[in-house]
Amino acid sequence: MGGESNGHTLTRLVPPPLYRHRLVLALATDLLCQLVELQSEEAREASAFSHSMDLRTMTQSLVTLAEDNMAFFSSQGPGETARRLSNVFAGVREQALGLEPTLGHLLGVAHHFDLDTETPANGYRSLVHTARCCLAHLLHKSRYVASNRRSIFFRASHNLAELEAYLAALTQLRALAYYAQRLLATNRPGVLFFEGDEGLTADFLQEYVTLHKGCFYGRCLGFQFTPAIRPFLQTLSIGLVSFGEHYKRNETGLSVTASSLFTGGRFAIDPELRGAEFERIIQNLDVHFWKAFWNITEIEVLSSLANMASTTVRVSRLLSLPPEAFEMPLTSDPKLTVTISPPLAHTGPGPVLARLISYDLREGQDSKMLNSLVKSEGPRLELRPRPQQAPRSRALVVHIHGGGFVAQTSKSHEPYLKNWAQELGVPIISIDYSLAPEAPFPRALEECFFAYCWAVKHCDLLGSTGERICLAGDSAGGNLCITVSLRAAAYGVRVPDGIMAAYPVTTLQPSASPSRLLSLMDPLLPLSVLSKCVSAYSGTETEDHSDSDQKALGMMGLVQRDTSLFLRDLRLGASSWLNSFLELSGRKPQKTSLPTPEAVRPTESMRRSVSEAALAQPEGLLGTDSLKTLTMKDLSFKGNSETSDTPEMSMSMETLGPSTPSDVNFFLRPENFHEEGEAKDDVGTMDRAPRVRAAFPEGFHPRRSSQGILHMPLYSSPIVKNPFMSPLLAPDSMLKTLPPVHIVACALDPMLDDSVMFARRLRDLGQPVTLNVVEDLPHGFLSLAALCRETRQATELCVQRIRLVLTPPAAPLS
């Protein structure tokens, strides 16, 4: 009895297989969370170093530590790890010494490009700050290595991988500093955008786009931003590269989202693989991929979750404005009117959608006329009893959302708009304009102008008397706010009382600037993505109809995805996730002779990371570009050639094809770049190369991208010079018609120089303008308002600027 009882008890103590899998998954998730917290803590310490030391002191300290560590590891014998650590510290020393004079020069002249002494911000300052952040992290890591290198707990391989990643980033930043120095020498005093002749511009941009970018999307992802936001950026990048794998497999909606969630395990574990995949995706996938990825937030389930965490409002209704012409009075003579016609460009007359958001139910918002315009969005749960109507507000906010002119709707921006409605106490109408590439310029402008005029004319239906009206928008929406005001002035109708534009793009020309150089490393605004969005909006994108059914995720397809297919992907994705962690736990299944997707390799035969494969190359490649001649396929085969019978390659390499050509771009190489780059004996190439590469000192060689060439022309379409597309290029007479403009920009945004130069133009014309620049946040912080303290403060700054517009000016004292 006792033996049976003991045996029975022991049997019960053995967890069932499903429980063991859940336990492994829970432990792995907890480990990843701890790693993220550790990285955030290290990032905070590095950030503290960056702000407490001047550039020269920081460089000298880093060089001293690098020399000390280099000497130590050189004396540790012929071991491979010690040799590589010695080499990486030698590289850190070399790059830091080479970078410091250039950064000092840029910093010494940066003040000439500020809007004023109260607003020290421009692309040169941002580039120096970014380089300082990288130096600070290397300084922090070098100190850690010097203090712990003799400890038995010192993780040599982990520290080596991180040091090599940041050395690669520092090398590329040194190249960007030289490019910025070249811009400084070429441009007129005080001008931030490149103004060289066309041939020189082509040479400059041709050289710039060849730089390696993957190092900024792996271990170094978001190092320049506030530590609180980096875990989000890591999650976003993992989701993006996982999403890219499933994009062209006839998968849509919740299916591709769920598959991406569960198959992203290896990208979370391997930062170098993630960086290489990120670079390949941003360079090779077309605008429809980005449209699909950015529209994930439009999925009903995700948008509902976001709204649950936001402010509860009385009114959030989608309106369909009929495409009917109406009359508006002229501001110069209200007795005269002008006809506002419905949008016509490209697709003919059609309704314009707009979302009305109000914290309180106000007079007019429940009228029969407004109810007749409401577009059904399905059943809505009333969380609060219907109150008595509040009186009409004296003010109204007309909002235009961002999304690169190609993605998102007011639904994506609804969470922070609800907060605005509560804080400002005014109704907000957010315009859902038609998106490119299906509806290129000027369709969006026509729809936004039509909706703006409709809101001004029918503000009583929206719960406002319309005494004060503010146009507010972010990114592409900021651009449209400015151009809608210009169009209103051109028609002679009422312009808004002010504009709040958050990180707007004010010129769509392919002009380089110091802040736009940061697009090389920006995870939210990569340079190739910028070019694809501009091409789509300008209507010059070349469509590829070979797989048009897979171009974008239709909204109906997102919510009507077949349930059985979703569950299948969920099961397969979860299995893939578990297998990734079971490999790490050392579980060794039986080897198979054929390469099957279900095969789980033992720990010893797992695919080595990009950095491991690259570092296994001959010593001569170290310190320059150990990745530039290796593709993802090469690295995978090299990494497994010694330990695995079946080489492995990322599935995305097999399923993702080349991108579609595009005509408008920010930094793009010409179609024949590859041939020119490799045919060194070509006369034209030899003639031009010295002009471009003379910016680099002898012996300095930045890393070059190993991704496929971009088959895109270098020169932009003339349409991007249209002032209603690029308001920075508008003549003085047009800009003088603008109301007060309040710009909130980001110091680390590739579009920073757009804001600075636009504010300077308005200031020079005597126009009322303010520019506030927030530190350490990325482009698009409004959509991240609830993420951390820094994004909440930046969002509150936008609310303050809007409130400034909505507050009537004080009456002069008699």
PDB file of N, CA and C in Angstrom, residues 442-507:
ATOM      1  N   PRO A 442      -4.216  65.722 -55.561  1.00  0.00           N
ATOM      2  CA  PRO A 442      -4.619  66.530 -54.393  1.00  0.00           C
ATOM      3  C   PRO A 442      -5.887  66.029 -53.709  1.00  0.00           C
ATOM      4  N   ARG A 443      -6.223  64.744 -53.833  1.00  0.00           N
ATOM      5  CA  ARG A 443      -7.486  64.261 -53.286  1.00  0.00           C
ATOM      6  C   ARG A 443      -7.589  64.520 -51.773  1.00  0.00           C
ATOM      7  N   ALA A 444      -6.547  64.185 -51.027  1.00  0.00           N
ATOM      8  CA  ALA A 444      -6.598  64.383 -49.572  1.00  0.00           C
ATOM      9  C   ALA A 444      -6.781  65.854 -49.230  1.00  0.00           C
ATOM     10  N   LEU A 445      -6.073  66.727 -49.926  1.00  0.00           N
ATOM     11  CA  LEU A 445      -6.199  68.162 -49.669  1.00  0.00           C
ATOM     12  C   LEU A 445      -7.615  68.636 -49.976  1.00  0.00           C
ATOM     13  N   GLU A 446      -8.184  68.187 -51.091  1.00  0.00           N
ATOM     14  CA  GLU A 446      -9.546  68.583 -51.449  1.00  0.00           C
ATOM     15  C   GLU A 446     -10.541  68.131 -50.378  1.00  0.00           C
ATOM     16  N   GLU A 447     -10.404  66.904 -49.918  1.00  0.00           N
ATOM     17  CA  GLU A 447     -11.342  66.386 -48.923  1.00  0.00           C
ATOM     18  C   GLU A 447     -11.192  67.116 -47.585  1.00  0.00           C
ATOM     19  N   CYS A 448      -9.968  67.369 -47.169  1.00  0.00           N
ATOM     20  CA  CYS A 448      -9.758  68.072 -45.899  1.00  0.00           C
ATOM     21  C   CYS A 448     -10.290  69.504 -45.977  1.00  0.00           C
ATOM     22  N   PHE A 449     -10.076  70.170 -47.106  1.00  0.00           N
ATOM     23  CA  PHE A 449     -10.593  71.533 -47.269  1.00  0.00           C
ATOM     24  C   PHE A 449     -12.114  71.535 -47.285  1.00  0.00           C
ATOM     25  N   PHE A 450     -12.709  70.568 -47.981  1.00  0.00           N
ATOM     26  CA  PHE A 450     -14.170  70.476 -48.039  1.00  0.00           C
ATOM     27  C   PHE A 450     -14.739  70.234 -46.638  1.00  0.00           C
ATOM     28  N   ALA A 451     -14.141  69.297 -45.892  1.00  0.00           N
ATOM     29  CA  ALA A 451     -14.622  68.986 -44.547  1.00  0.00           C
ATOM     30  C   ALA A 451     -14.417  70.172 -43.601  1.00  0.00           C
ATOM     31  N   TYR A 452     -13.297  70.868 -43.751  1.00  0.00           N
ATOM     32  CA  TYR A 452     -13.056  72.052 -42.911  1.00  0.00           C
ATOM     33  C   TYR A 452     -14.134  73.109 -43.158  1.00  0.00           C
ATOM     34  N   CYS A 453     -14.405  73.403 -44.419  1.00  0.00           N
ATOM     35  CA  CYS A 453     -15.425  74.409 -44.734  1.00  0.00           C
ATOM     36  C   CYS A 453     -16.803  73.958 -44.252  1.00  0.00           C
ATOM     37  N   TRP A 454     -17.095  72.659 -44.394  1.00  0.00           N
ATOM     38  CA  TRP A 454     -18.380  72.142 -43.914  1.00  0.00           C
ATOM     39  C   TRP A 454     -18.489  72.326 -42.398  1.00  0.00           C
ATOM     40  N   ALA A 455     -17.399  72.054 -41.683  1.00  0.00           N
ATOM     41  CA  ALA A 455     -17.414  72.199 -40.225  1.00  0.00           C
ATOM     42  C   ALA A 455     -17.605  73.660 -39.818  1.00  0.00           C
ATOM     43  N   VAL A 456     -16.977  74.586 -40.545  1.00  0.00           N
ATOM     44  CA  VAL A 456     -17.138  76.006 -40.238  1.00  0.00           C
ATOM     45  C   VAL A 456     -18.580  76.433 -40.474  1.00  0.00           C
ATOM     46  N   LYS A 457     -19.163  75.963 -41.565  1.00  0.00           N
ATOM     47  CA  LYS A 457     -20.537  76.356 -41.916  1.00  0.00           C
ATOM     48  C   LYS A 457     -21.564  75.708 -40.990  1.00  0.00           C
ATOM     49  N   HIS A 458     -21.305  74.465 -40.562  1.00  0.00           N
ATOM     50  CA  HIS A 458     -22.284  73.715 -39.765  1.00  0.00           C
ATOM     51  C   HIS A 458     -21.772  73.467 -38.345  1.00  0.00           C
ATOM     52  N   CYS A 459     -21.008  74.399 -37.807  1.00  0.00           N
ATOM     53  CA  CYS A 459     -20.439  74.172 -36.473  1.00  0.00           C
ATOM     54  C   CYS A 459     -21.525  74.027 -35.412  1.00  0.00           C
ATOM     55  N   ASP A 460     -22.721  74.595 -35.656  1.00  0.00           N
ATOM     56  CA  ASP A 460     -23.797  74.462 -34.675  1.00  0.00           C
ATOM     57  C   ASP A 460     -24.235  73.018 -34.531  1.00  0.00           C
ATOM     58  N   LEU A 461     -24.159  72.226 -35.621  1.00  0.00           N
ATOM     59  CA  LEU A 461     -24.484  70.804 -35.540  1.00  0.00           C
ATOM     60  C   LEU A 461     -23.436  70.027 -34.754  1.00  0.00           C
ATOM     61  N   LEU A 462     -22.224  70.556 -34.698  1.00  0.00           N
ATOM     62  CA  LEU A 462     -21.121  69.877 -34.030  1.00  0.00           C
ATOM     63  C   LEU A 462     -21.000  70.254 -32.563  1.00  0.00           C
ATOM     64  N   GLY A 463     -21.908  71.101 -32.085  1.00  0.00           N
ATOM     65  CA  GLY A 463     -21.885  71.481 -30.681  1.00  0.00           C
ATOM     66  C   GLY A 463     -21.014  72.672 -30.392  1.00  0.00           C
ATOM     67  N   SER A 464     -20.844  73.577 -31.372  1.00  0.00           N
ATOM     68  CA  SER A 464     -19.973  74.734 -31.198  1.00  0.00           C
ATOM     69  C   SER A 464     -20.582  75.953 -31.865  1.00  0.00           C
ATOM     70  N   THR A 465     -20.291  77.120 -31.306  1.00  0.00           N
ATOM     71  CA  THR A 465     -20.690  78.369 -31.950  1.00  0.00           C
ATOM     72  C   THR A 465     -19.656  78.813 -32.976  1.00  0.00           C
ATOM     73  N   GLY A 466     -18.459  78.206 -32.943  1.00  0.00           N
ATOM     74  CA  GLY A 466     -17.442  78.509 -33.940  1.00  0.00           C
ATOM     75  C   GLY A 466     -16.758  79.839 -33.762  1.00  0.00           C
ATOM     76  N   GLU A 467     -16.805  80.401 -32.565  1.00  0.00           N
ATOM     77  CA  GLU A 467     -16.120  81.682 -32.354  1.00  0.00           C
ATOM     78  C   GLU A 467     -14.610  81.543 -32.523  1.00  0.00           C
ATOM     79  N   ARG A 468     -14.044  80.411 -32.078  1.00  0.00           N
ATOM     80  CA  ARG A 468     -12.620  80.142 -32.236  1.00  0.00           C
ATOM     81  C   ARG A 468     -12.475  78.754 -32.843  1.00  0.00           C
ATOM     82  N   ILE A 469     -11.657  78.657 -33.868  1.00  0.00           N
ATOM     83  CA  ILE A 469     -11.440  77.379 -34.553  1.00  0.00           C
ATOM     84  C   ILE A 469      -9.945  77.146 -34.690  1.00  0.00           C
ATOM     85  N   CYS A 470      -9.519  75.958 -34.305  1.00  0.00           N
ATOM     86  CA  CYS A 470      -8.111  75.576 -34.419  1.00  0.00           C
ATOM     87  C   CYS A 470      -7.988  74.358 -35.331  1.00  0.00           C
ATOM     88  N   LEU A 471      -7.062  74.435 -36.264  1.00  0.00           N
ATOM     89  CA  LEU A 471      -6.694  73.276 -37.077  1.00  0.00           C
ATOM     90  C   LEU A 471      -5.517  72.587 -36.398  1.00  0.00           C
ATOM     91  N   ALA A 472      -5.630  71.296 -36.151  1.00  0.00           N
ATOM     92  CA  ALA A 472      -4.566  70.560 -35.466  1.00  0.00           C
ATOM     93  C   ALA A 472      -4.308  69.251 -36.197  1.00  0.00           C
ATOM     94  N   GLY A 473      -3.028  68.899 -36.310  1.00  0.00           N
ATOM     95  CA  GLY A 473      -2.680  67.650 -36.974  1.00  0.00           C
ATOM     96  C   GLY A 473      -1.249  67.276 -36.698  1.00  0.00           C
ATOM     97  N   ASP A 474      -0.917  66.030 -36.974  1.00  0.00           N
ATOM     98  CA  ASP A 474       0.446  65.545 -36.744  1.00  0.00           C
ATOM     99  C   ASP A 474       0.999  64.941 -38.016  1.00  0.00           C
ATOM    100  N   SER A 475       2.302  65.132 -38.221  1.00  0.00           N
ATOM    101  CA  SER A 475       3.025  64.534 -39.347  1.00  0.00           C
ATOM    102  C   SER A 475       2.385  64.950 -40.674  1.00  0.00           C
ATOM    103  N   ALA A 476       1.898  63.985 -41.442  1.00  0.00           N
ATOM    104  CA  ALA A 476       1.226  64.322 -42.696  1.00  0.00           C
ATOM    105  C   ALA A 476       0.013  65.196 -42.441  1.00  0.00           C
ATOM    106  N   GLY A 477      -0.662  64.972 -41.297  1.00  0.00           N
ATOM    107  CA  GLY A 477      -1.792  65.818 -40.935  1.00  0.00           C
ATOM    108  C   GLY A 477      -1.375  67.249 -40.669  1.00  0.00           C
ATOM    109  N   GLY A 478      -0.182  67.448 -40.123  1.00  0.00           N
ATOM    110  CA  GLY A 478       0.324  68.798 -39.942  1.00  0.00           C
ATOM    111  C   GLY A 478       0.537  69.502 -41.266  1.00  0.00           C
ATOM    112  N   ASN A 479       1.061  68.767 -42.235  1.00  0.00           N
ATOM    113  CA  ASN A 479       1.208  69.305 -43.585  1.00  0.00           C
ATOM    114  C   ASN A 479      -0.139  69.735 -44.143  1.00  0.00           C
ATOM    115  N   LEU A 480      -1.154  68.894 -43.987  1.00  0.00           N
ATOM    116  CA  LEU A 480      -2.477  69.197 -44.518  1.00  0.00           C
ATOM    117  C   LEU A 480      -3.137  70.352 -43.786  1.00  0.00           C
ATOM    118  N   CYS A 481      -2.868  70.502 -42.496  1.00  0.00           N
ATOM    119  CA  CYS A 481      -3.405  71.656 -41.762  1.00  0.00           C
ATOM    120  C   CYS A 481      -2.901  72.959 -42.378  1.00  0.00           C
ATOM    121  N   ILE A 482      -1.623  73.007 -42.687  1.00  0.00           N
ATOM    122  CA  ILE A 482      -1.032  74.221 -43.262  1.00  0.00           C
ATOM    123  C   ILE A 482      -1.581  74.468 -44.657  1.00  0.00           C
ATOM    124  N   THR A 483      -1.655  73.425 -45.479  1.00  0.00           N
ATOM    125  CA  THR A 483      -2.107  73.610 -46.860  1.00  0.00           C
ATOM    126  C   THR A 483      -3.601  73.886 -46.933  1.00  0.00           C
ATOM    127  N   VAL A 484      -4.396  73.329 -46.011  1.00  0.00           N
ATOM    128  CA  VAL A 484      -5.821  73.665 -45.968  1.00  0.00           C
ATOM    129  C   VAL A 484      -5.991  75.149 -45.652  1.00  0.00           C
ATOM    130  N   SER A 485      -5.194  75.684 -44.735  1.00  0.00           N
ATOM    131  CA  SER A 485      -5.259  77.111 -44.412  1.00  0.00           C
ATOM    132  C   SER A 485      -4.876  77.964 -45.606  1.00  0.00           C
ATOM    133  N   LEU A 486      -3.840  77.519 -46.332  1.00  0.00           N
ATOM    134  CA  LEU A 486      -3.446  78.254 -47.541  1.00  0.00           C
ATOM    135  C   LEU A 486      -4.567  78.243 -48.571  1.00  0.00           C
ATOM    136  N   ARG A 487      -5.239  77.113 -48.701  1.00  0.00           N
ATOM    137  CA  ARG A 487      -6.336  77.000 -49.668  1.00  0.00           C
ATOM    138  C   ARG A 487      -7.525  77.851 -49.234  1.00  0.00           C
ATOM    139  N   ALA A 488      -7.803  77.880 -47.926  1.00  0.00           N
ATOM    140  CA  ALA A 488      -8.903  78.710 -47.433  1.00  0.00           C
ATOM    141  C   ALA A 488      -8.644  80.180 -47.725  1.00  0.00           C
ATOM    142  N   ALA A 489      -7.383  80.593 -47.521  1.00  0.00           N
ATOM    143  CA  ALA A 489      -7.032  81.984 -47.821  1.00  0.00           C
ATOM    144  C   ALA A 489      -7.153  82.261 -49.309  1.00  0.00           C
ATOM    145  N   ALA A 490      -6.768  81.288 -50.134  1.00  0.00           N
ATOM    146  CA  ALA A 490      -6.861  81.473 -51.582  1.00  0.00           C
ATOM    147  C   ALA A 490      -8.313  81.588 -52.034  1.00  0.00           C
ATOM    148  N   TYR A 491      -9.223  80.877 -51.371  1.00  0.00           N
ATOM    149  CA  TYR A 491     -10.650  80.961 -51.695  1.00  0.00           C
ATOM    150  C   TYR A 491     -11.286  82.213 -51.112  1.00  0.00           C
ATOM    151  N   GLY A 492     -10.620  82.822 -50.139  1.00  0.00           N
ATOM    152  CA  GLY A 492     -11.184  84.009 -49.522  1.00  0.00           C
ATOM    153  C   GLY A 492     -12.154  83.721 -48.397  1.00  0.00           C
ATOM    154  N   VAL A 493     -12.222  82.466 -47.935  1.00  0.00           N
ATOM    155  CA  VAL A 493     -13.114  82.116 -46.835  1.00  0.00           C
ATOM    156  C   VAL A 493     -12.349  82.191 -45.519  1.00  0.00           C
ATOM    157  N   ARG A 494     -13.053  81.942 -44.440  1.00  0.00           N
ATOM    158  CA  ARG A 494     -12.454  82.066 -43.118  1.00  0.00           C
ATOM    159  C   ARG A 494     -11.299  81.089 -42.928  1.00  0.00           C
ATOM    160  N   VAL A 495     -10.167  81.610 -42.515  1.00  0.00           N
ATOM    161  CA  VAL A 495      -9.050  80.744 -42.145  1.00  0.00           C
ATOM    162  C   VAL A 495      -9.179  80.440 -40.657  1.00  0.00           C
ATOM    163  N   PRO A 496      -8.592  79.357 -40.176  1.00  0.00           N
ATOM    164  CA  PRO A 496      -8.685  79.063 -38.738  1.00  0.00           C
ATOM    165  C   PRO A 496      -7.995  80.149 -37.924  1.00  0.00           C
ATOM    166  N   ASP A 497      -8.319  80.198 -36.654  1.00  0.00           N
ATOM    167  CA  ASP A 497      -7.699  81.185 -35.768  1.00  0.00           C
ATOM    168  C   ASP A 497      -6.267  80.809 -35.417  1.00  0.00           C
ATOM    169  N   GLY A 498      -5.877  79.603 -35.707  1.00  0.00           N
ATOM    170  CA  GLY A 498      -4.515  79.169 -35.470  1.00  0.00           C
ATOM    171  C   GLY A 498      -4.338  77.716 -35.870  1.00  0.00           C
ATOM    172  N   ILE A 499      -3.085  77.324 -35.989  1.00  0.00           N
ATOM    173  CA  ILE A 499      -2.726  75.961 -36.377  1.00  0.00           C
ATOM    174  C   ILE A 499      -1.796  75.384 -35.327  1.00  0.00           C
ATOM    175  N   MET A 500      -2.054  74.134 -34.924  1.00  0.00           N
ATOM    176  CA  MET A 500      -1.106  73.369 -34.114  1.00  0.00           C
ATOM    177  C   MET A 500      -0.637  72.192 -34.969  1.00  0.00           C
ATOM    178  N   ALA A 501       0.607  72.245 -35.380  1.00  0.00           N
ATOM    179  CA  ALA A 501       1.168  71.192 -36.231  1.00  0.00           C
ATOM    180  C   ALA A 501       2.251  70.463 -35.446  1.00  0.00           C
ATOM    181  N   ALA A 502       2.036  69.185 -35.202  1.00  0.00           N
ATOM    182  CA  ALA A 502       3.015  68.366 -34.481  1.00  0.00           C
ATOM    183  C   ALA A 502       3.902  67.645 -35.490  1.00  0.00           C
ATOM    184  N   TYR A 503       5.213  67.824 -35.344  1.00  0.00           N
ATOM    185  CA  TYR A 503       6.247  67.232 -36.203  1.00  0.00           C
ATOM    186  C   TYR A 503       5.804  67.130 -37.670  1.00  0.00           C
ATOM    187  N   PRO A 504       5.438  68.283 -38.301  1.00  0.00           N
ATOM    188  CA  PRO A 504       4.937  68.233 -39.677  1.00  0.00           C
ATOM    189  C   PRO A 504       6.064  68.079 -40.692  1.00  0.00           C
ATOM    190  N   VAL A 505       5.723  67.535 -41.840  1.00  0.00           N
ATOM    191  CA  VAL A 505       6.632  67.550 -42.987  1.00  0.00           C
ATOM    192  C   VAL A 505       6.223  68.734 -43.837  1.00  0.00           C
ATOM    193  N   THR A 506       7.147  69.641 -44.130  1.00  0.00           N
ATOM    194  CA  THR A 506       6.802  70.866 -44.851  1.00  0.00           C
ATOM    195  C   THR A 506       7.383  70.913 -46.259  1.00  0.00           C
ATOM    196  N   THR A 507       8.255  69.976 -46.599  1.00  0.00           N
ATOM    197  CA  THR A 507       8.723  69.875 -47.978  1.00  0.00           C
ATOM    198  C   THR A 507       8.901  68.409 -48.330  1.00  0.00           C
TER     199      THR A 507
END
